[in-house]
Structures are given as structure tokens and as C-alpha cells.
CSV table of C-alpha atoms in Angstrom, one decimal:
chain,number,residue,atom,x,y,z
S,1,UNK,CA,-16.6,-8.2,-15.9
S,2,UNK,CA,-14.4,-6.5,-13.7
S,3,UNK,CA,-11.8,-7.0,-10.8
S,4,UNK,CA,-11.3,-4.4,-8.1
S,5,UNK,CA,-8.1,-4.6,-6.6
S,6,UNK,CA,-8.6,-1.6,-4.1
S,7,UNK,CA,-5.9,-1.6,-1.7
S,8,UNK,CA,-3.4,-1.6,-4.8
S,9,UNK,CA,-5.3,1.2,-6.9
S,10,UNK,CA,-6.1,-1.0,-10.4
S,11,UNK,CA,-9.3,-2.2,-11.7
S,12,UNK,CA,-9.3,-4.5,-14.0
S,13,UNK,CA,-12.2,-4.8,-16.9
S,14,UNK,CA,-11.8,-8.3,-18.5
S,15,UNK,CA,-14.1,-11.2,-19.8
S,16,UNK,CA,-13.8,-15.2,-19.9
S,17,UNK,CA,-13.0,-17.1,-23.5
S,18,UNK,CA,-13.3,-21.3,-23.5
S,19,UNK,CA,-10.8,-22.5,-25.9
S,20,UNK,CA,-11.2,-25.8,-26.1
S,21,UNK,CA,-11.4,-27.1,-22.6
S,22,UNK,CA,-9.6,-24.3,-21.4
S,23,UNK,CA,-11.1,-21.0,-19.6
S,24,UNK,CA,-8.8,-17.9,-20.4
S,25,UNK,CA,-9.1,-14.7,-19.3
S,26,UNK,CA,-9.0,-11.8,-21.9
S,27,UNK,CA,-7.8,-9.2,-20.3
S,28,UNK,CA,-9.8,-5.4,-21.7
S,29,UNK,CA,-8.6,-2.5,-20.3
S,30,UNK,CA,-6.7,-2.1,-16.8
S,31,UNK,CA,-6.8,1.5,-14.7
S,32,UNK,CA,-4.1,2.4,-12.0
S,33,UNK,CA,-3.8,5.5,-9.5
S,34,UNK,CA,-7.5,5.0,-8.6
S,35,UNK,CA,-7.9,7.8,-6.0
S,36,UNK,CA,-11.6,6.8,-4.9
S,37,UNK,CA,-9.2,3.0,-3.9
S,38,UNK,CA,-6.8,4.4,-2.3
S,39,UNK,CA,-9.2,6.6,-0.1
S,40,UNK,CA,-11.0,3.5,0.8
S,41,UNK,CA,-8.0,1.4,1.5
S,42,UNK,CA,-7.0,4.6,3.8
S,43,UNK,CA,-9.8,5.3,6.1
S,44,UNK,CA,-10.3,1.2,6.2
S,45,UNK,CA,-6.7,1.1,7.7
S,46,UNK,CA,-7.2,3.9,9.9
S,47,UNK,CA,-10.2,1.8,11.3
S,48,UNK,CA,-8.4,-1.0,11.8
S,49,UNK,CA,-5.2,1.1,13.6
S,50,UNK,CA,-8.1,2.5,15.8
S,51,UNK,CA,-9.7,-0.7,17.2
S,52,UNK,CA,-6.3,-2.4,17.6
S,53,UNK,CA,-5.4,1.2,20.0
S,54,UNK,CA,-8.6,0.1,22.0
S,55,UNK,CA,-7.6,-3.8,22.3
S,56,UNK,CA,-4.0,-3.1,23.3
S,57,UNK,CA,-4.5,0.4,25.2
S,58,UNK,CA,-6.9,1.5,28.4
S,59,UNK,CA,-9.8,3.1,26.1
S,60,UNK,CA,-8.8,6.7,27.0
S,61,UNK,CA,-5.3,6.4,25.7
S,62,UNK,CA,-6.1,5.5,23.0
S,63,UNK,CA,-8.7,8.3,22.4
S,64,UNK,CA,-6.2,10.7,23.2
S,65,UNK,CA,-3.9,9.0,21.1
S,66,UNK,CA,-6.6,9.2,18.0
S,67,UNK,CA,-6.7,13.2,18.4
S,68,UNK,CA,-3.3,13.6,18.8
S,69,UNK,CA,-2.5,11.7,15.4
S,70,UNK,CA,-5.7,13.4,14.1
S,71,UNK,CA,-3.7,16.7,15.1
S,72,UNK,CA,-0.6,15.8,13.7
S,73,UNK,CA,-1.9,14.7,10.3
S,74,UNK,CA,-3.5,17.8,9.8
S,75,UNK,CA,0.1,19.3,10.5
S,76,UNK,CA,2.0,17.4,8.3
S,77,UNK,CA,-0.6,18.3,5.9
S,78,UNK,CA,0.1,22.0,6.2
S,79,UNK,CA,3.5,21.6,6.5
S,80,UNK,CA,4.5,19.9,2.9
S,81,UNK,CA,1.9,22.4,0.9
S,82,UNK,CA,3.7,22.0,-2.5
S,83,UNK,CA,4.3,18.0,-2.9
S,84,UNK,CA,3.6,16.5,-6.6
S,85,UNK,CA,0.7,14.9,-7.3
S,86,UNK,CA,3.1,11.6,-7.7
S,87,UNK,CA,4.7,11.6,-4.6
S,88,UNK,CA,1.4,12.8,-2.3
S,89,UNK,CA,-0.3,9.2,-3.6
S,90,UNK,CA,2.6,8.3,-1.3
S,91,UNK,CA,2.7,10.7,1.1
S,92,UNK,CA,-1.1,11.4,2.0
S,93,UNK,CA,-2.7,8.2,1.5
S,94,UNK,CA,0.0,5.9,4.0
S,95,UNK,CA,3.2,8.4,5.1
S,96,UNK,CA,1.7,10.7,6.7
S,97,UNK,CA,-1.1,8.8,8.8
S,98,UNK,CA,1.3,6.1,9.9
S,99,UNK,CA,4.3,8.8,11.0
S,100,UNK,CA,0.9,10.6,13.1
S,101,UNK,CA,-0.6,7.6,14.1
S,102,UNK,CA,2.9,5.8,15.5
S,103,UNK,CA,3.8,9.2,17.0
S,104,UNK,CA,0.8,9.8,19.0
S,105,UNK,CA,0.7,6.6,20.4
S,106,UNK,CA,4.6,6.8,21.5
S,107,UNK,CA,3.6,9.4,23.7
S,108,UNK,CA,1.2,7.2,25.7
S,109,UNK,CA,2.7,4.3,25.2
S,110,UNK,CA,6.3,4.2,23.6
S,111,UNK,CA,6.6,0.5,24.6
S,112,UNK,CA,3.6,-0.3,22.6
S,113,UNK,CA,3.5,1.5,19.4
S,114,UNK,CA,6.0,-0.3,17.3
S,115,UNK,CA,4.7,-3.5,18.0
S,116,UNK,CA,0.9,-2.1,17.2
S,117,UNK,CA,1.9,-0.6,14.1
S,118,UNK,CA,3.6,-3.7,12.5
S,119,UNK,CA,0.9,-5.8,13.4
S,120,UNK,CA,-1.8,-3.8,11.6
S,121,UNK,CA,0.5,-3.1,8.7
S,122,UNK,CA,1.5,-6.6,8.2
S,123,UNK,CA,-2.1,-8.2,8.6
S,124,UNK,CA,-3.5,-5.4,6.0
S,125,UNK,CA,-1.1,-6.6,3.7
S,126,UNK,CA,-0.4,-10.5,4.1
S,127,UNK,CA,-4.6,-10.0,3.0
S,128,UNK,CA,-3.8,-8.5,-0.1
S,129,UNK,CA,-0.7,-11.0,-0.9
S,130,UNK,CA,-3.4,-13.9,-0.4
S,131,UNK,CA,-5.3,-12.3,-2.6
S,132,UNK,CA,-3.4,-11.8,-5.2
S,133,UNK,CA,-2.1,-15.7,-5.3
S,134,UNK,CA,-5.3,-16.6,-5.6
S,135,UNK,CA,-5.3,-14.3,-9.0
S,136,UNK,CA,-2.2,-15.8,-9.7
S,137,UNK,CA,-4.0,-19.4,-10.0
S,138,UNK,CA,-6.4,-17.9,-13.0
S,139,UNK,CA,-4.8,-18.9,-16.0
S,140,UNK,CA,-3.0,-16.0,-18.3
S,141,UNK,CA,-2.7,-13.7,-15.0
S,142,UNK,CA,0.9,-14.0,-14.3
S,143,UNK,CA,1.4,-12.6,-18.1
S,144,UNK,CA,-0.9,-10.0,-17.3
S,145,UNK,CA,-0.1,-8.9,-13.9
S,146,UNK,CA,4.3,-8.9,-15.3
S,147,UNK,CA,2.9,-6.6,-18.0
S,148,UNK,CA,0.8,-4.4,-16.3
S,149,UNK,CA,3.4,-4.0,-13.3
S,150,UNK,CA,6.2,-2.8,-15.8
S,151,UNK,CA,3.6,0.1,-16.8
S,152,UNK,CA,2.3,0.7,-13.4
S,153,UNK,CA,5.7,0.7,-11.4
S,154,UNK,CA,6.8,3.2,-13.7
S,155,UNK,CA,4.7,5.5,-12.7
S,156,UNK,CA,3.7,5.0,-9.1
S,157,UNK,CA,7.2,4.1,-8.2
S,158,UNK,CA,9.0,6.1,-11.0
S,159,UNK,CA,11.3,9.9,-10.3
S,160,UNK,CA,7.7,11.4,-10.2
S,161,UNK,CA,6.5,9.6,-7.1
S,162,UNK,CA,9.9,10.6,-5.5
S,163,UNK,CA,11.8,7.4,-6.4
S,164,UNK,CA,15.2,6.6,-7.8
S,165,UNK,CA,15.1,3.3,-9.6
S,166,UNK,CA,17.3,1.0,-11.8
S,167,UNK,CA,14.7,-0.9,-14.2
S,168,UNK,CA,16.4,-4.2,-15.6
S,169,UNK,CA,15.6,-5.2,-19.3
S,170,UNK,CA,12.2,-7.0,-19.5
S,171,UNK,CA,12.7,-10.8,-19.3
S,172,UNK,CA,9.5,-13.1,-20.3
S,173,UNK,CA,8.8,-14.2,-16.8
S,174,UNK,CA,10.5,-12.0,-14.6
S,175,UNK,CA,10.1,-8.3,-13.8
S,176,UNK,CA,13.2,-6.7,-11.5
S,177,UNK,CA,13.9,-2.7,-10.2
S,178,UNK,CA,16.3,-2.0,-7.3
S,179,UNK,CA,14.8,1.1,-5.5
S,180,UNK,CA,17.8,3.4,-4.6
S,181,UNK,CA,15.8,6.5,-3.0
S,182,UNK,CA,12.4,6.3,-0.9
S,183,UNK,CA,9.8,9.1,-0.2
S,184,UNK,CA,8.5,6.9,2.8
S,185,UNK,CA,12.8,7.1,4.0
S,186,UNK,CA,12.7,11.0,3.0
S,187,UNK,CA,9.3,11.7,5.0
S,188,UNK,CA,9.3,9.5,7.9
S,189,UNK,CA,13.0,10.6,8.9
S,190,UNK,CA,12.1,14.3,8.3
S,191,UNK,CA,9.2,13.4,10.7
S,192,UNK,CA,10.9,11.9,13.5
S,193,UNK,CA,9.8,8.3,13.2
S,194,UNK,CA,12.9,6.8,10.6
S,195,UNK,CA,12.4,3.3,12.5
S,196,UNK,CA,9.0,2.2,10.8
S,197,UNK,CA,10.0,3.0,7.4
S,198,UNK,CA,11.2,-1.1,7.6
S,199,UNK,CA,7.2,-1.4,7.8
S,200,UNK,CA,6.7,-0.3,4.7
S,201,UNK,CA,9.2,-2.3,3.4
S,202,UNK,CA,7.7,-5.4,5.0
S,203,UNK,CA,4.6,-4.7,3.6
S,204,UNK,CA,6.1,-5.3,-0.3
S,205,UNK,CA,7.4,-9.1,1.1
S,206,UNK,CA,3.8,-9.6,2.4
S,207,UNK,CA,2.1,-8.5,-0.9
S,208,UNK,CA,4.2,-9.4,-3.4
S,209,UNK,CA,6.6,-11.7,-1.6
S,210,UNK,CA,4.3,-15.2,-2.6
S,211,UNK,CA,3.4,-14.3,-6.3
């Protein structure tokens, strides 16, 4: 059997064992950095960014808006040719169409476009921390999810993806990293929009903030 976790990039191939009266799950094999997820999770998001624009905007703002962040993705695209593989997971899948999106909208309606991205941001990802308790609940995840995170953080968060990090000693229960340098600080200052780079940050309590 297998669990998609598609907004996070893992899938997770696994099967059920009764022991005694207890059912475990025996974990098989778990993939990170799916590209197909994160694509999904991306244009899904863009979606939702777009119908939010047309609930809190007069309909041709916000189609204006859409081609202008349309415009300036493409822009952003050209304009950092040469990233790593690591950090453009980062950078093209959520950097880069937030700092377009957010921009474009500030020009129609700068009052407005904080308060629209921080509410699509944090309902995408309070989902995904619901989610993931529910996981939680199924007995011999927490072991599997502490171990799989020390591998995965490694990498997606690791000098690679454009991170600085201090990894702590593994403890039995507990898994702890201070990050001291951020692509989505780097990017989103060099872009103009520093101010929603708290966002992303946010988005980490939501997920991972109930575990």
C-alpha cells in the first residue's frame, strides 16, 4: 500500500502487520523530492491564489493581476538561469510564484495583498498539518516520520538547497535544527517583497507545529 503525501514531496510504500491485537505499520520503502508532487501542490496553490484574487478583487483586477504575476514569473525565471537543482525545489516550486503573485497584486491593490497572500498560505498549510496528525495517530509513525525527517531535512533543507543549518545529536523522540540562512530570505529580498518571507515561516508552525 502506499501513502501520497503530495504537498510535502514523499510517498510512502508500506503494509499493515496484526501482532497480537495490535495493527502496525511496516513501513517499505519511503521516496522524497517527488517533482511530479510538488508540481501538483504548485499549480493547485496557484488555483487557489487565483479564486481568492476574484473573491476579494473587482474581477478585472484580478485578471490583470494574474498576467502580471504570470509576467513576472517568467522574469524571475530568466533572471536566476544557473540555480542548483537543490535550491530551485525552493525557488521554482513556491519563491518565485509567491514574490510574482504578491507583487502583482500590490500594484492593484497594495492594501489587499498581504492579507490575501497569508490567508491562502496559511489555509494550504494548516490542511497539510491536519493531515499529518491524523498520520501521527497510526501506531509506529511518529518513529517513522523522526527517522525519515533526519534523512529528508538533510537534503531538502541541507547547504545544497541553499541552507545553513545546525543539526543537534539525534535524540529517540525528538528531532531539532536551527536554520541560520534561508533561500526564501535570499530570494524574496533580492525581489523586492522581504515582508512575506514571515509566510513561509508560518507555514512550518501550521504543518509541523501540532505533530
Amino acid at each position: 500500500m502506499k501513502i501520497k503525501f503530495r504537498d510535502l514531496g514523499i510517498r510512502v510504500v508500506y503494509k499493515v502487520q496484526r501482532v497480537e491485537e495490535v495493527m502496525k505499520i511496516i513501513v517499505i520503502s519511503a521516496r522524497t523530492d517527488e517533482q511530479v508532487y510538488r508540481e501538483a501542490a504548485k499549480r493547485r496553490d496557484k488555483h487557489d491564489f487565483k479564486d481568492r484574487m476574484d473573491k476579494v478583487l473587482p474581477r478585472e483586477e484580478s485578471d490583470r493581476a494574474w498576467q502580471d504575476a504570470h509576467s513576472r514569473l517568467v522574469k524571475m525565471y530568466a533572471a536566476y538561469p544557473n540555480l542548483s537543482k537543490g535550491v530551485r525545489a525552493h525557488t521554482d516550486s513556491y519563491i518565485f510564484s509567491a514574490a510574482a503573485i504578491y507583487l502583482a497584486i500590490k500594484v492593484v491593490a497594495p492594501e489587499k495583498a498581504f492579507e490575501i497572500m497569508r490567508d491562502v498560505m496559511k489555509e494550504n498549510t494548516e490542511k497539510i498539518g491536519r493531515m499529518l496528525g491524523k498520520m501521527m495517530k497510526i501506531p509506529g509513525f511518529k518513529r517513522f516520520f523522526l527517522k525519515m525527517w533526519d534523512t529528508m531535512s538533510h537534503k531538502n533543507f541541507g547547504s545544497t538547497a541553499g541552507f545553513c543549518n545546525v543539526f543537534y545529536p539525534k535524540e529517540k523522540k525528538r528531532f531539532k535544527m536551527d536554520i541560520t540562512a534561508c533561500p526564501y530570505h535570499k530570494y524574496l529580498t533580492e525581489l523586492g517583497c522581504p515582508e512575506i518571507n514571515i509566510l513561509f515561516c508560518d507555514n512550518d508552525v501550521y504543518t509541523y507545529g501540532n505533530l
